[in-house]
Amino acid sequence: MKKLQQPQNYLNDPKAKLLKTSLLAGKIMMANGSEAYRVEDTMKRIVINGGEENCSCYVTATGIFVGLENQQRVMIDNVDQRVINLEKVVAVNELSRQFAEKKITLDVLYKKLIRIDQRVPTFPLWLEIIAAGIISAGAMYLFGGVLADLLITFIIGCIGFSISVLCKQWINLNYFDLFISSFVIGFLSICAVKYHLATKIDPIIIGSIMPFVPGVAITNSFRDILAGHLISGLARGTEALIVAATISAGIASVFNLIGGWL
């Protein structure tokens, strides 16, 4: 009898590992806020620099496909979580350039991509909270506020951001943290004006919600649409609209409940 051939580990197959590496790079970029056309370009460059000229990539906001033309080799992966972490995007681009310049091998590239995917580089929480307060105070003044309201806006912005972080840790529900944070910001703003701790409520609210506004997502949405990636562009745009609607719902809810208290 003819002995059955044992299946080969795909990571020991150079072509399969090349596709796997390209797929991992694309997933990291897409999950951390990169544009679809940039993801496709990086994936293709990795495959081409790995010695395979004929490759096809297809990227959406929730799924990535890569394959070799005229061969039965296609890999797919889903993107179930999306955040804005441009540091990871820059790191993947830098590794792609090093691979193109033959400074690192495919094995090294794959291992470093795994480390990038698992590592979550963040600033200390206290620094993020202070930064949110500074953004809130600066935006308040830009949108017609007065200097006397800088401190109270800084405090409200810090509290709103802290509430968002706590909600993400305690409740695993998308957008719920934005609703609660916006509600708290609206409530504190009303209280500040009611008790004469602040003068103009509208700039305070606008400034305090600025750390949550999906500016990068909206920008990437238009860039994807202009680049011809309509599905990814519309998906990102829809997600940005949901975020904006959630923030608006939180502010509207607090005004409907206690707005007459002013």
mmCIF file of C-alpha atoms in Angstrom:
data_model
loop_
_atom_site.group_PDB
_atom_site.id
_atom_site.type_symbol
_atom_site.label_atom_id
_atom_site.label_comp_id
_atom_site.label_asym_id
_atom_site.label_seq_id
_atom_site.Cartn_x
_atom_site.Cartn_y
_atom_site.Cartn_z
ATOM 1 C CA MET A 1 0.000 0.000 0.000
ATOM 2 C CA LYS A 2 1.090 3.527 -0.707
ATOM 3 C CA LYS A 3 1.867 5.464 2.418
ATOM 4 C CA LEU A 4 -0.279 8.515 2.891
ATOM 5 C CA GLN A 5 1.668 11.745 2.864
ATOM 6 C CA GLN A 6 1.445 13.709 6.089
ATOM 7 C CA PRO A 7 0.051 17.242 5.732
ATOM 8 C CA GLN A 8 2.736 19.900 5.869
ATOM 9 C CA ASN A 9 2.600 22.620 8.485
ATOM 10 C CA TYR A 10 1.652 25.710 6.521
ATOM 11 C CA LEU A 11 4.183 27.838 8.381
ATOM 12 C CA ASN A 12 6.907 25.544 7.003
ATOM 13 C CA ASP A 13 5.687 26.302 3.486
ATOM 14 C CA PRO A 14 7.452 29.504 2.318
ATOM 15 C CA LYS A 15 4.532 30.664 0.166
ATOM 16 C CA ALA A 16 1.972 30.016 2.884
ATOM 17 C CA LYS A 17 4.070 31.795 5.472
ATOM 18 C CA LEU A 18 4.499 34.730 3.113
ATOM 19 C CA LEU A 19 0.719 35.044 2.781
ATOM 20 C CA LYS A 20 0.264 34.606 6.526
ATOM 21 C CA THR A 21 2.782 37.364 7.220
ATOM 22 C CA SER A 22 1.137 39.698 4.716
ATOM 23 C CA LEU A 23 -2.286 38.937 6.195
ATOM 24 C CA LEU A 24 -1.095 39.637 9.739
ATOM 25 C CA ALA A 25 0.437 42.969 8.686
ATOM 26 C CA GLY A 26 -2.796 43.987 6.988
ATOM 27 C CA LYS A 27 -4.936 43.002 9.963
ATOM 28 C CA ILE A 28 -2.802 45.009 12.392
ATOM 29 C CA MET A 29 -3.007 48.093 10.185
ATOM 30 C CA MET A 30 -6.740 47.813 9.535
ATOM 31 C CA ALA A 31 -7.570 47.175 13.192
ATOM 32 C CA ASN A 32 -5.638 50.243 14.282
ATOM 33 C CA GLY A 33 -7.036 52.922 11.995
ATOM 34 C CA SER A 34 -5.174 52.697 8.681
ATOM 35 C CA GLU A 35 -6.862 53.387 5.356
ATOM 36 C CA ALA A 36 -7.882 50.420 3.190
ATOM 37 C CA TYR A 37 -5.757 51.437 0.202
ATOM 38 C CA ARG A 38 -2.670 51.766 2.411
ATOM 39 C CA VAL A 39 -3.312 48.308 3.876
ATOM 40 C CA GLU A 40 -3.581 46.767 0.412
ATOM 41 C CA ASP A 41 -0.403 48.494 -0.732
ATOM 42 C CA THR A 42 1.580 47.249 2.274
ATOM 43 C CA MET A 43 0.296 43.690 1.897
ATOM 44 C CA LYS A 44 1.168 43.586 -1.800
ATOM 45 C CA ARG A 45 4.647 44.957 -1.171
ATOM 46 C CA ILE A 46 5.348 42.260 1.408
ATOM 47 C CA VAL A 47 4.261 39.493 -0.965
ATOM 48 C CA ILE A 48 6.156 40.953 -3.943
ATOM 49 C CA ASN A 49 9.316 41.526 -1.924
ATOM 50 C CA GLY A 50 8.978 37.934 -0.735
ATOM 51 C CA GLY A 51 9.411 36.719 -4.307
ATOM 52 C CA GLU A 52 5.813 36.345 -5.535
ATOM 53 C CA GLU A 53 4.918 38.817 -8.252
ATOM 54 C CA ASN A 54 1.296 37.814 -8.882
ATOM 55 C CA CYS A 55 -0.788 38.464 -5.773
ATOM 56 C CA SER A 56 -4.249 39.804 -5.096
ATOM 57 C CA CYS A 57 -5.465 41.604 -1.978
ATOM 58 C CA TYR A 58 -8.948 42.694 -1.023
ATOM 59 C CA VAL A 59 -9.544 44.694 2.128
ATOM 60 C CA THR A 60 -12.743 45.814 3.838
ATOM 61 C CA ALA A 61 -13.330 47.309 7.243
ATOM 62 C CA THR A 62 -14.195 43.887 8.692
ATOM 63 C CA GLY A 63 -12.317 41.373 6.516
ATOM 64 C CA ILE A 64 -9.004 40.904 4.699
ATOM 65 C CA PHE A 65 -8.247 38.567 1.772
ATOM 66 C CA VAL A 66 -4.874 37.786 0.212
ATOM 67 C CA GLY A 67 -3.958 35.170 -2.359
ATOM 68 C CA LEU A 68 -1.562 34.169 -5.127
ATOM 69 C CA GLU A 69 -2.957 34.330 -8.638
ATOM 70 C CA ASN A 70 -3.226 31.066 -10.613
ATOM 71 C CA GLN A 71 -2.608 29.085 -7.426
ATOM 72 C CA GLN A 72 -4.924 27.553 -4.886
ATOM 73 C CA ARG A 73 -3.589 29.708 -2.094
ATOM 74 C CA VAL A 74 -5.947 32.171 -0.454
ATOM 75 C CA MET A 75 -6.036 33.322 3.159
ATOM 76 C CA ILE A 76 -8.666 35.402 4.890
ATOM 77 C CA ASP A 77 -9.064 36.925 8.338
ATOM 78 C CA ASN A 78 -11.678 39.047 10.042
ATOM 79 C CA VAL A 79 -11.183 42.394 11.781
ATOM 80 C CA ASP A 80 -13.560 42.286 14.719
ATOM 81 C CA GLN A 81 -12.189 45.230 16.704
ATOM 82 C CA ARG A 82 -11.144 48.638 15.419
ATOM 83 C CA VAL A 83 -9.353 51.347 17.385
ATOM 84 C CA ILE A 84 -7.119 54.306 16.563
ATOM 85 C CA ASN A 85 -3.509 53.426 17.326
ATOM 86 C CA LEU A 86 -1.334 54.957 14.638
ATOM 87 C CA GLU A 87 1.836 53.888 16.457
ATOM 88 C CA LYS A 88 1.163 50.289 15.403
ATOM 89 C CA VAL A 89 0.466 51.390 11.826
ATOM 90 C CA VAL A 90 3.789 53.222 11.681
ATOM 91 C CA ALA A 91 5.586 50.200 13.177
ATOM 92 C CA VAL A 92 4.173 47.858 10.519
ATOM 93 C CA ASN A 93 5.119 50.275 7.727
ATOM 94 C CA GLU A 94 8.664 50.508 9.073
ATOM 95 C CA LEU A 95 9.015 46.712 9.186
ATOM 96 C CA SER A 96 7.660 46.491 5.634
ATOM 97 C CA ARG A 97 10.359 48.910 4.448
ATOM 98 C CA GLN A 98 13.062 46.957 6.253
ATOM 99 C CA PHE A 99 11.841 43.751 4.594
ATOM 100 C CA ALA A 100 11.843 45.436 1.180
ATOM 101 C CA GLU A 101 15.431 46.580 1.745
ATOM 102 C CA LYS A 102 16.441 43.015 2.769
ATOM 103 C CA LYS A 103 17.444 44.189 6.241
ATOM 104 C CA ILE A 104 15.260 41.517 7.869
ATOM 105 C CA THR A 105 14.101 38.074 6.771
ATOM 106 C CA LEU A 106 10.538 36.827 6.458
ATOM 107 C CA ASP A 107 10.844 34.886 9.716
ATOM 108 C CA VAL A 108 12.030 37.970 11.578
ATOM 109 C CA LEU A 109 9.258 40.053 10.014
ATOM 110 C CA TYR A 110 6.619 37.548 11.099
ATOM 111 C CA LYS A 111 7.900 37.362 14.682
ATOM 112 C CA LYS A 112 8.086 41.149 15.002
ATOM 113 C CA LEU A 113 4.560 41.526 13.631
ATOM 114 C CA ILE A 114 3.303 39.117 16.285
ATOM 115 C CA ARG A 115 4.973 41.208 18.983
ATOM 116 C CA ILE A 116 3.435 44.395 17.565
ATOM 117 C CA ASP A 117 -0.001 42.758 17.487
ATOM 118 C CA GLN A 118 0.247 41.569 21.093
ATOM 119 C CA ARG A 119 1.871 44.707 22.465
ATOM 120 C CA VAL A 120 -0.472 47.568 23.322
ATOM 121 C CA PRO A 121 1.671 50.715 23.605
ATOM 122 C CA THR A 122 -0.184 53.272 25.667
ATOM 123 C CA PHE A 123 0.615 56.332 27.681
ATOM 124 C CA PRO A 124 -0.010 56.301 31.449
ATOM 125 C CA LEU A 125 -3.683 56.702 32.305
ATOM 126 C CA TRP A 126 -3.064 59.871 34.314
ATOM 127 C CA LEU A 127 -1.364 61.452 31.312
ATOM 128 C CA GLU A 128 -4.247 60.509 29.005
ATOM 129 C CA ILE A 129 -6.729 62.065 31.441
ATOM 130 C CA ILE A 130 -4.727 65.300 31.647
ATOM 131 C CA ALA A 131 -4.404 65.387 27.852
ATOM 132 C CA ALA A 132 -8.182 64.986 27.520
ATOM 133 C CA GLY A 133 -8.668 67.918 29.901
ATOM 134 C CA ILE A 134 -6.238 70.102 27.935
ATOM 135 C CA ILE A 135 -7.973 69.240 24.643
ATOM 136 C CA SER A 136 -11.349 70.040 26.200
ATOM 137 C CA ALA A 137 -10.227 73.400 27.557
ATOM 138 C CA GLY A 138 -8.529 74.404 24.314
ATOM 139 C CA ALA A 139 -11.510 73.400 22.166
ATOM 140 C CA MET A 140 -13.871 75.266 24.502
ATOM 141 C CA TYR A 141 -11.958 78.502 23.967
ATOM 142 C CA LEU A 142 -11.770 77.959 20.197
ATOM 143 C CA PHE A 143 -15.545 77.505 20.012
ATOM 144 C CA GLY A 144 -16.338 80.832 21.628
ATOM 145 C CA GLY A 145 -15.757 80.209 25.320
ATOM 146 C CA VAL A 146 -14.174 82.570 27.791
ATOM 147 C CA LEU A 147 -10.915 82.268 29.701
ATOM 148 C CA ALA A 148 -12.789 82.124 32.990
ATOM 149 C CA ASP A 149 -14.248 78.742 31.990
ATOM 150 C CA LEU A 150 -10.910 77.080 31.163
ATOM 151 C CA LEU A 151 -10.436 75.433 34.544
ATOM 152 C CA ILE A 152 -13.962 74.053 34.894
ATOM 153 C CA THR A 153 -13.847 72.738 31.310
ATOM 154 C CA PHE A 154 -10.508 71.080 32.042
ATOM 155 C CA ILE A 155 -12.021 69.355 35.086
ATOM 156 C CA ILE A 156 -15.171 68.259 33.235
ATOM 157 C CA GLY A 157 -13.105 66.943 30.336
ATOM 158 C CA CYS A 158 -10.927 64.907 32.707
ATOM 159 C CA ILE A 159 -13.966 63.479 34.498
ATOM 160 C CA GLY A 160 -15.722 62.620 31.229
ATOM 161 C CA PHE A 161 -12.675 60.780 29.903
ATOM 162 C CA SER A 162 -12.234 58.922 33.209
ATOM 163 C CA ILE A 163 -15.874 57.791 33.116
ATOM 164 C CA SER A 164 -15.321 56.471 29.583
ATOM 165 C CA VAL A 165 -12.303 54.416 30.684
ATOM 166 C CA LEU A 166 -14.198 52.957 33.657
ATOM 167 C CA CYS A 167 -17.211 52.039 31.520
ATOM 168 C CA LYS A 168 -14.984 50.195 29.031
ATOM 169 C CA GLN A 169 -13.484 48.174 31.862
ATOM 170 C CA TRP A 170 -16.773 47.316 33.573
ATOM 171 C CA ILE A 171 -19.243 47.002 30.687
ATOM 172 C CA ASN A 172 -18.323 45.276 27.428
ATOM 173 C CA LEU A 173 -20.839 47.079 25.231
ATOM 174 C CA ASN A 174 -19.844 49.145 22.241
ATOM 175 C CA TYR A 175 -20.680 52.870 22.399
ATOM 176 C CA PHE A 176 -22.194 52.632 25.886
ATOM 177 C CA ASP A 177 -19.163 54.358 27.379
ATOM 178 C CA LEU A 178 -19.654 57.282 24.992
ATOM 179 C CA PHE A 179 -23.294 57.671 25.998
ATOM 180 C CA ILE A 180 -22.552 57.644 29.726
ATOM 181 C CA SER A 181 -19.576 59.993 29.355
ATOM 182 C CA SER A 182 -21.601 62.463 27.304
ATOM 183 C CA PHE A 183 -24.437 62.299 29.831
ATOM 184 C CA VAL A 184 -22.039 63.034 32.700
ATOM 185 C CA ILE A 185 -20.425 65.895 30.749
ATOM 186 C CA GLY A 186 -23.816 67.450 30.077
ATOM 187 C CA PHE A 187 -24.875 67.059 33.717
ATOM 188 C CA LEU A 188 -21.674 68.604 35.077
ATOM 189 C CA SER A 189 -21.857 71.459 32.592
ATOM 190 C CA ILE A 190 -25.420 72.281 33.625
ATOM 191 C CA CYS A 191 -24.436 72.154 37.296
ATOM 192 C CA ALA A 192 -21.424 74.405 36.681
ATOM 193 C CA VAL A 193 -23.558 77.089 35.055
ATOM 194 C CA LYS A 194 -26.384 76.681 37.567
ATOM 195 C CA TYR A 195 -24.060 77.298 40.521
ATOM 196 C CA HIS A 196 -22.134 80.072 38.760
ATOM 197 C CA LEU A 197 -18.909 78.110 38.397
ATOM 198 C CA ALA A 198 -19.027 78.790 34.647
ATOM 199 C CA THR A 199 -20.699 81.292 32.354
ATOM 200 C CA LYS A 200 -21.371 79.743 28.912
ATOM 201 C CA ILE A 201 -22.660 76.194 28.772
ATOM 202 C CA ASP A 202 -22.475 75.496 25.024
ATOM 203 C CA PRO A 203 -18.699 75.951 24.573
ATOM 204 C CA ILE A 204 -18.065 73.877 27.710
ATOM 205 C CA ILE A 205 -20.074 70.941 26.382
ATOM 206 C CA ILE A 206 -18.565 71.184 22.890
ATOM 207 C CA GLY A 207 -15.043 71.341 24.272
ATOM 208 C CA SER A 208 -15.542 68.491 26.746
ATOM 209 C CA ILE A 209 -16.797 66.037 24.113
ATOM 210 C CA MET A 210 -13.925 66.782 21.721
ATOM 211 C CA PRO A 211 -11.749 63.870 22.987
ATOM 212 C CA PHE A 212 -14.500 61.500 21.797
ATOM 213 C CA VAL A 213 -15.184 63.014 18.370
ATOM 214 C CA PRO A 214 -14.207 60.462 15.641
ATOM 215 C CA GLY A 215 -12.135 62.846 13.560
ATOM 216 C CA VAL A 216 -9.632 60.242 12.306
ATOM 217 C CA ALA A 217 -12.403 57.805 11.367
ATOM 218 C CA ILE A 218 -14.242 60.464 9.364
ATOM 219 C CA THR A 219 -11.035 61.510 7.577
ATOM 220 C CA ASN A 220 -10.118 57.906 6.720
ATOM 221 C CA SER A 221 -13.650 57.307 5.508
ATOM 222 C CA PHE A 222 -13.398 60.078 2.929
ATOM 223 C CA ARG A 223 -9.873 59.014 1.922
ATOM 224 C CA ASP A 224 -11.056 55.438 1.315
ATOM 225 C CA ILE A 225 -14.033 56.628 -0.723
ATOM 226 C CA LEU A 226 -11.843 58.916 -2.846
ATOM 227 C CA ALA A 227 -9.406 56.023 -3.363
ATOM 228 C CA GLY A 228 -12.245 53.830 -4.671
ATOM 229 C CA HIS A 229 -12.751 51.649 -1.586
ATOM 230 C CA LEU A 230 -16.456 52.368 -1.259
ATOM 231 C CA ILE A 231 -17.301 49.502 1.118
ATOM 232 C CA SER A 232 -14.566 50.336 3.619
ATOM 233 C CA GLY A 233 -15.235 54.060 3.322
ATOM 234 C CA LEU A 234 -18.958 53.704 3.911
ATOM 235 C CA ALA A 235 -18.386 51.275 6.795
ATOM 236 C CA ARG A 236 -15.992 53.655 8.532
ATOM 237 C CA GLY A 237 -18.297 56.589 7.856
ATOM 238 C CA THR A 238 -21.270 54.711 9.303
ATOM 239 C CA GLU A 239 -19.269 53.826 12.406
ATOM 240 C CA ALA A 240 -18.257 57.472 12.827
ATOM 241 C CA LEU A 241 -21.891 58.567 12.479
ATOM 242 C CA ILE A 242 -22.938 56.070 15.157
ATOM 243 C CA VAL A 243 -20.300 57.485 17.514
ATOM 244 C CA ALA A 244 -21.477 61.045 16.816
ATOM 245 C CA ALA A 245 -25.125 60.033 17.292
ATOM 246 C CA THR A 246 -24.312 58.321 20.602
ATOM 247 C CA ILE A 247 -22.566 61.431 21.904
ATOM 248 C CA SER A 248 -25.498 63.572 20.804
ATOM 249 C CA ALA A 249 -27.961 61.194 22.458
ATOM 250 C CA GLY A 250 -26.108 61.447 25.771
ATOM 251 C CA ILE A 251 -26.162 65.257 25.710
ATOM 252 C CA ALA A 252 -29.794 65.381 24.562
ATOM 253 C CA SER A 253 -30.867 62.961 27.294
ATOM 254 C CA VAL A 254 -29.462 65.061 30.114
ATOM 255 C CA PHE A 255 -31.034 68.224 28.693
ATOM 256 C CA ASN A 256 -34.408 66.504 28.418
ATOM 257 C CA LEU A 257 -34.162 65.316 32.012
ATOM 258 C CA ILE A 258 -32.812 68.354 33.839
ATOM 259 C CA GLY A 259 -32.499 71.041 31.158
ATOM 260 C CA GLY A 260 -35.346 73.010 32.712
ATOM 261 C CA TRP A 261 -33.324 73.292 35.897
ATOM 262 C CA LEU A 262 -31.215 76.064 34.356
#
